[in-house]
XYZ file of C-alpha atoms in Angstrom:
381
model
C -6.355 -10.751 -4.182
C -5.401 -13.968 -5.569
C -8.293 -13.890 -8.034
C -6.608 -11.559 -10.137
C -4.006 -13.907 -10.932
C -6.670 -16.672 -11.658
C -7.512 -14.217 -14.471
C -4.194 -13.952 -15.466
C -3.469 -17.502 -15.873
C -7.367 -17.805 -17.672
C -6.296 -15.069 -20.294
C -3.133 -16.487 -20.659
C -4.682 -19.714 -22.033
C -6.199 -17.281 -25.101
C -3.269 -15.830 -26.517
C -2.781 -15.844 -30.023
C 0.145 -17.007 -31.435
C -0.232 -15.673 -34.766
C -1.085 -12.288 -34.085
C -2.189 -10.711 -37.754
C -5.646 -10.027 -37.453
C -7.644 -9.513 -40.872
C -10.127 -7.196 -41.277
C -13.756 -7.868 -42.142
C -16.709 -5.887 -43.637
C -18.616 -5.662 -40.480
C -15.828 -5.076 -37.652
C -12.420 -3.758 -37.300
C -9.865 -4.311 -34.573
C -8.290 -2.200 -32.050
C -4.957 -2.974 -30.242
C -3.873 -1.980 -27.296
C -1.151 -2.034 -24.772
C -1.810 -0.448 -20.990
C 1.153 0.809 -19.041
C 0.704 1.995 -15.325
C 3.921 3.901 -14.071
C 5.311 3.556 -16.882
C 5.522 -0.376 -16.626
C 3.231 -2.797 -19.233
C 0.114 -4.491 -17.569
C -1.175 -7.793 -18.944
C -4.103 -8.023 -20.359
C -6.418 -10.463 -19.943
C -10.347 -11.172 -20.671
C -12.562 -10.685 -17.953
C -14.184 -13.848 -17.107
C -17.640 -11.550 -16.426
C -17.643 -10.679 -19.886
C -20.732 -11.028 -21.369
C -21.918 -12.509 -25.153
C -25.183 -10.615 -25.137
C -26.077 -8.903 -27.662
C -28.512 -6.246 -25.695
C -25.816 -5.456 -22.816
C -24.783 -2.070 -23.168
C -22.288 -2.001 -20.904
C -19.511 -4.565 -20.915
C -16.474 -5.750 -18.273
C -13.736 -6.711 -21.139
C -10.715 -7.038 -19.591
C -8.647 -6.992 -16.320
C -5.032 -5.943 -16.131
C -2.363 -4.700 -13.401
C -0.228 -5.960 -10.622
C -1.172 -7.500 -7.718
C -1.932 -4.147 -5.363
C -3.079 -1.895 -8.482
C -5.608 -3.134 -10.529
C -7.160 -1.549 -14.135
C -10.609 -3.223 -14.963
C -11.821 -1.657 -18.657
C -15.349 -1.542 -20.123
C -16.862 -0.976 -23.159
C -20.476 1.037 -23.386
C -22.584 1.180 -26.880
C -25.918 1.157 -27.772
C -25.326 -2.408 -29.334
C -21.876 -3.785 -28.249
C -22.810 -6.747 -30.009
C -19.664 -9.221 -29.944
C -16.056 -7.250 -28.707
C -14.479 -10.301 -28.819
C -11.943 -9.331 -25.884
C -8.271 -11.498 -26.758
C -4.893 -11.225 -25.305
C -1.747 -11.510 -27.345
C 0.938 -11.793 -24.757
C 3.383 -11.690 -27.318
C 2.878 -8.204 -27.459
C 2.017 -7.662 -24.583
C -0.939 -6.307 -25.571
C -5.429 -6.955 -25.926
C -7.970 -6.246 -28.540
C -11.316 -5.736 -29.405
C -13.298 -6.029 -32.082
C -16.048 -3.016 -33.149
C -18.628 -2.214 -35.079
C -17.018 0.944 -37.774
C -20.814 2.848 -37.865
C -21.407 2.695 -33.859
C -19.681 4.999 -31.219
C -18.546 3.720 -28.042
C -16.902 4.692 -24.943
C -13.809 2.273 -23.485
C -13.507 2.691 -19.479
C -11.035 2.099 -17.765
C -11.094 1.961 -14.109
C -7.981 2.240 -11.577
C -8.234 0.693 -8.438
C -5.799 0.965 -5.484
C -5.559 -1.684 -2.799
C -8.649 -2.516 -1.168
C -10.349 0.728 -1.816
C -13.254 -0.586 -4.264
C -15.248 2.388 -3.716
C -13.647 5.127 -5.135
C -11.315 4.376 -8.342
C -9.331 6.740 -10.611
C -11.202 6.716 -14.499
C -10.046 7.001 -17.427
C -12.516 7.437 -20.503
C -11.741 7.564 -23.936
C -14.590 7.905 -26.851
C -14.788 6.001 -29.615
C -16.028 6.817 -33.019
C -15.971 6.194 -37.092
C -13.110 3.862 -36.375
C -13.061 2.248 -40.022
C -9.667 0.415 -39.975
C -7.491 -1.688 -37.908
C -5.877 0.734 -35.388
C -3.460 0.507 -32.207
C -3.048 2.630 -29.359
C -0.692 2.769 -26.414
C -2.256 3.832 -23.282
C -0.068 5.415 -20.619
C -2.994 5.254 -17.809
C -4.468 9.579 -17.146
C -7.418 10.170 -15.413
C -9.409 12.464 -17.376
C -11.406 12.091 -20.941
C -10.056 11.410 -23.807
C -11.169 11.110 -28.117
C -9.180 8.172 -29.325
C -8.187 9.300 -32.772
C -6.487 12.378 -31.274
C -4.468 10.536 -28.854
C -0.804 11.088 -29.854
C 0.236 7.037 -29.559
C -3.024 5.911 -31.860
C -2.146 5.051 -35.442
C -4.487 3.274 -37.966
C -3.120 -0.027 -39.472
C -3.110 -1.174 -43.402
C -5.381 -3.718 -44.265
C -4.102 -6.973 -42.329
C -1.336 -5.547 -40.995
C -0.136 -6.563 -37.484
C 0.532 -4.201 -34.751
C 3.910 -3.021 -33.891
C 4.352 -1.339 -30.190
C 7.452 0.584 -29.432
C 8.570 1.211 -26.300
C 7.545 4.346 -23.959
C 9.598 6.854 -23.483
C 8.496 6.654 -19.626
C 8.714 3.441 -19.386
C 11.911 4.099 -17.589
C 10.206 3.169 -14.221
C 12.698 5.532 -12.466
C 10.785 8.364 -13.937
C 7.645 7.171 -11.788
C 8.653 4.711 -9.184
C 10.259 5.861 -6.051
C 13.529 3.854 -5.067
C 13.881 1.534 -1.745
C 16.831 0.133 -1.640
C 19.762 -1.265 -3.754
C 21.096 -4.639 -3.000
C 25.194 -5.638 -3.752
C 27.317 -8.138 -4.905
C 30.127 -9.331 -2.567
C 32.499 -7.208 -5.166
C 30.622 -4.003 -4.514
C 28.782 -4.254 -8.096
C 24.889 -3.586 -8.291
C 22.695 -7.016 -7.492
C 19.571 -5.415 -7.483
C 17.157 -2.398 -7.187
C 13.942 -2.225 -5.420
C 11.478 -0.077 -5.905
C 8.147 1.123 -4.394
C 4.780 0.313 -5.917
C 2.514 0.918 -3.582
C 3.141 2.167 0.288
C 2.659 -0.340 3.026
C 2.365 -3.554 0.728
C 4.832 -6.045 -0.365
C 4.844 -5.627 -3.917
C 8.171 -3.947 -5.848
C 9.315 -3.701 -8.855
C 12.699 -5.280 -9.089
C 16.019 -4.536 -11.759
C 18.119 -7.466 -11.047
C 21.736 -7.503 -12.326
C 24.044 -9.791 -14.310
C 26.705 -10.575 -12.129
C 29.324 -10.607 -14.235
C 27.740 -8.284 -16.966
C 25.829 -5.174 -15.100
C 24.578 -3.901 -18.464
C 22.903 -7.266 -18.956
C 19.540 -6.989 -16.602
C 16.277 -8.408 -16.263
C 13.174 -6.414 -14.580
C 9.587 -7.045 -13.605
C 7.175 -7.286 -9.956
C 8.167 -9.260 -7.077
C 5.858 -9.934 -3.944
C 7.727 -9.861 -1.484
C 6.108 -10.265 1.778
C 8.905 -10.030 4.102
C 11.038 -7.723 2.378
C 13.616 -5.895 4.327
C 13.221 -8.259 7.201
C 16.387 -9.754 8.749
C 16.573 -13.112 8.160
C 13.246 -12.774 6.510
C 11.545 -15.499 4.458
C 9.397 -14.851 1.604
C 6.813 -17.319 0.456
C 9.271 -19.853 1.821
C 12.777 -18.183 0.203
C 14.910 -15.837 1.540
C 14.395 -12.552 -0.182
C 18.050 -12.116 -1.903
C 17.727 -15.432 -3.498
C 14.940 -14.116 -5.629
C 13.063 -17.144 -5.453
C 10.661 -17.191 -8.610
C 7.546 -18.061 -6.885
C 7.347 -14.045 -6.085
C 7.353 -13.190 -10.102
C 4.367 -11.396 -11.377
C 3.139 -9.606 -14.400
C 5.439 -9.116 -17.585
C 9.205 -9.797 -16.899
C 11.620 -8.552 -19.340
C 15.469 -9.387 -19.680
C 18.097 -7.213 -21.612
C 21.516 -7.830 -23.231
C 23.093 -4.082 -23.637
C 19.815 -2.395 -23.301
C 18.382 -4.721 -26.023
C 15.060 -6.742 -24.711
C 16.050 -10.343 -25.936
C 13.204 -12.350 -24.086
C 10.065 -11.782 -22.046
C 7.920 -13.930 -19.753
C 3.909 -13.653 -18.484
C 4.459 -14.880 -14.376
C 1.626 -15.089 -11.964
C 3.352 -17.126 -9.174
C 4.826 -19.624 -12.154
C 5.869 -18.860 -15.496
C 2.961 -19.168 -18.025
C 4.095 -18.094 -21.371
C 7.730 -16.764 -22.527
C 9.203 -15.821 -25.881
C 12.714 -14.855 -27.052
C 13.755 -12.894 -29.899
C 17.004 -12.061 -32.272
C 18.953 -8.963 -31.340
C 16.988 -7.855 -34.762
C 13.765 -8.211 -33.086
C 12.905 -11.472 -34.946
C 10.697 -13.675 -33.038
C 13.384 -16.846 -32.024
C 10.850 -18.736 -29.685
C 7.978 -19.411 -27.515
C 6.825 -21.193 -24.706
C 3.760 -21.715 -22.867
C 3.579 -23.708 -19.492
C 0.938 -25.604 -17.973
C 0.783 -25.589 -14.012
C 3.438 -26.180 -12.173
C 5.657 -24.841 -14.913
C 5.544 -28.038 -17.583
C 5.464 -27.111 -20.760
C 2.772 -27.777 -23.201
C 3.837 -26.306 -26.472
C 6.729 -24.478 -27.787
C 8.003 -23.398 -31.275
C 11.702 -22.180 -32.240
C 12.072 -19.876 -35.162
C 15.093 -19.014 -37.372
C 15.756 -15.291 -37.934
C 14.429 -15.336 -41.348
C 10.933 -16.789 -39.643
C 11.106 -20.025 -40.864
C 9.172 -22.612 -38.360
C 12.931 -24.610 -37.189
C 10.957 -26.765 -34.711
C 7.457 -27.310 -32.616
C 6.149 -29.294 -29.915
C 3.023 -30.310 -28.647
C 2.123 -32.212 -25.494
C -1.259 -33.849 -25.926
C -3.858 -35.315 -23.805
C -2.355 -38.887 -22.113
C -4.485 -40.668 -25.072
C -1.425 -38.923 -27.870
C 2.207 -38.851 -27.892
C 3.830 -35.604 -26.978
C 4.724 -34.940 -30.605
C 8.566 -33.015 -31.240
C 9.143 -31.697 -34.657
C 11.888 -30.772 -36.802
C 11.879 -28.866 -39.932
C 14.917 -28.852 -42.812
C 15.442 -26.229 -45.380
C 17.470 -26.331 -48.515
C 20.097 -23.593 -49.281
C 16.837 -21.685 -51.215
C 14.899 -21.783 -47.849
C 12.116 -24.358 -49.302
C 11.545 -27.092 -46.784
C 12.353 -30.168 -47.512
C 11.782 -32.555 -44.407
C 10.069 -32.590 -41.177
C 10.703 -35.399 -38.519
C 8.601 -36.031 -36.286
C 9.347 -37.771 -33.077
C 7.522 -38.487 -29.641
C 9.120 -36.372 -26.813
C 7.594 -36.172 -23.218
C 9.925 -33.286 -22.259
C 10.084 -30.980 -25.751
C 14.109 -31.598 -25.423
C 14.607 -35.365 -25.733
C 13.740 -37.535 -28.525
C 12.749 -40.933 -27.836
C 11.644 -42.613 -30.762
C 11.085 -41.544 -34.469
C 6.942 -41.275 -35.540
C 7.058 -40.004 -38.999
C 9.022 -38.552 -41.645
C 7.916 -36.583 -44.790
C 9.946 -35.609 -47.780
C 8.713 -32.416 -49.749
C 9.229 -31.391 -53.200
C 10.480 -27.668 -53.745
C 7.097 -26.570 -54.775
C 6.356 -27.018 -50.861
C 4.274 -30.088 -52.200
C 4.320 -33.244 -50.101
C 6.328 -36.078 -52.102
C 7.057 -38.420 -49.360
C 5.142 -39.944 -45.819
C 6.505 -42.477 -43.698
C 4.850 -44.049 -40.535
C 6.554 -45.815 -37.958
C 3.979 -45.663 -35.816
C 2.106 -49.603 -35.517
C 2.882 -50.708 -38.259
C 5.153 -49.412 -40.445
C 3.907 -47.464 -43.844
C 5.100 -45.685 -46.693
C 3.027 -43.642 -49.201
C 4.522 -41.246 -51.844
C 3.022 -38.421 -53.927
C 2.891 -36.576 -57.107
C 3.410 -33.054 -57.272
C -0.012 -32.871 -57.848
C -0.821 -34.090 -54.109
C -2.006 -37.310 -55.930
C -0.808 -40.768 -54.701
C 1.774 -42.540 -56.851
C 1.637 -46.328 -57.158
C 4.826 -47.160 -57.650
């Protein structure tokens, strides 16, 4: 069982983070989220997938939640390369085919340990000749993508927008266990059932002091409902992370203002504007350090970035500055070990409005100064 969340952290390590994906002459893209019960799955790349060019049938991605697990596959007569990618940012996978060949996706649904026997779900693919995305509420059954009512065809390099699901309202398909309580008598948390006989709910947890303000996603918890019951070494109403799974989401009045990828720790996590702008993200290394993170202002502007490198570099912390027009005009850039602190200044460059670099300082060894013409050409002064 703990495999699956070895392919988690894998895919997580291939998200995009700029998730506009061109079109080409020879292949177009499709992009797709997978809800089970009305809750998002990540997806990630199956590590069996194959490169060949003469496989006809091809594992492409896993996705689900600990007890329930989706696997999907791809048949054609030449799947060439499907180029299987996750873009956790929204919360979603694609693939890359071939407009002139048909194919079939699979998906398969399996429950538990029961390997034997697994719900499908089979949906045909055919003169797909743009960029399309398709939310995919898993039904047994067959289905023809194009007549699916959440597919919709993209314009030309146009990135994919998901709305939510109606159903995702996991009430609608998730049975409720139990409802834990503040001291006051306010609402601490709801738990409900995934699967019978096995540990794994999904969990609304409430703002104590805000109950409209929420957060929701899986928790394993292995010794739920146990007096005095420890779960993976917390007590179960502390809510110890080290239970988090899958997608977790957390709202302000009903408004989703940040979401994380979990698999035991926190992998990836990005925030957004009450408009919906992109305000940050974050990915982790293991156990929970981060490696990179950028911060946004609403209008999309980069504000900062940081990078931690191999032990050979400095952990590199940047800072951006914008005139009143919203043309940069200086980035600092300064080591950082953490992302937060800044402990000594590396470069600075000074830009000219046309976005041209007019300025370059080094501090790093020994000190340097170059300047430019608008041209990008040095200037001897």
């Amino acid at each position: 069982m703990f495999r699956f969340f070895q392919w988690i952290i894998y895919g997580s390590m291939l998200c995009y983070t700029a998730i506009g994906i061109s079109q080409d002459t020879n292949t177009v893209t499709l992009h797709m989220q997978v809800y089970d019960n009305g809750i998002c799955l990540p997806m990630t790349p199956s590590i069996y997938y194959s490169t060949s060019r003469f496989q006809q049938s091809k594992s492409v991605f896993e996705c689900g939640s600990y007890y329930s697990t989706v696997y999907a596959y791809v048949k054609a007569k030449d799947s060439s390369h499907l180029l299987p990618q996750s873009n956790h940012l929204t919360q979603s996978g694609s693939l890359k085919f071939n407009p002139k060949l048909d194919y079939e996706l699979i998906f398969l649904q399996y429950e538990g340990y029961n390997r034997v026997s697994p719900d499908t779900m089979t949906i045909q693919i055919s003169k797909l000749d743009k960029d399309a995305q398709i939310t995919l509420p898993f039904k047994k059954g067959k289905f023809n993508l194009k007549k699916m009512p959440l597919f919709s065809e993209l314009k030309k390099a146009a990135s994919p927008v998901f709305l939510p699901l109606e159903s995702k309202d996991f009430k609608k398909s998730l049975k409720l266990d139990s409802t834990a309580y503040f001291a006051n008598g306010d609402k601490k948390a709801k738990y409900y059932i995934v699967a019978q006989n096995f540990p794994l709910y999904f969990v609304q947890e409430f703002d104590s002091i805000h109950s409209n303000n929420y957060s929701q996603g899986f928790r394993l918890l292995s010794a739920y409902n146990i007096p005095g019951g420890i779960a993976y070494g917390q007590a179960v109403w502390a809510n110890g992370d080290v239970t988090k799974y899958g997608y977790w989401e957390y709202f302000e009045n009903d408004i989703r203002i940040k979401h994380e990828l979990w698999a035991s720790s926190l992998w990836q996590q990005f925030e957004t504007y009450p408009s919906g702008q992109l305000k940050s993200e974050t990915h982790y290394g293991h156990p929970n350090q981060e490696v990179m993170h950028f911060h946004y202002l609403e209008n999309g502007k980069i504000k900062e970035e940081y990078h931690k490198q191999s032990s050979t570099h400095n952990p590199i912390l940047k800072e951006y500055a914008y005139s009143p027009k919203g043309t940069l005009v200086l980035i600092n850039s300064y080591k950082s070990t953490n992302g937060v602190t800044k402990q000594s200044l590396q470069k600075r460059e000074l830009y000219y409005p046309s976005g041209s670099l007019k300025m370059e300082e080094s501090f790093v060894g020994t000190y340097s100064i170059k300047y430019y013409n608008e041209d990008g050409t040095e200037r001897i002064n």
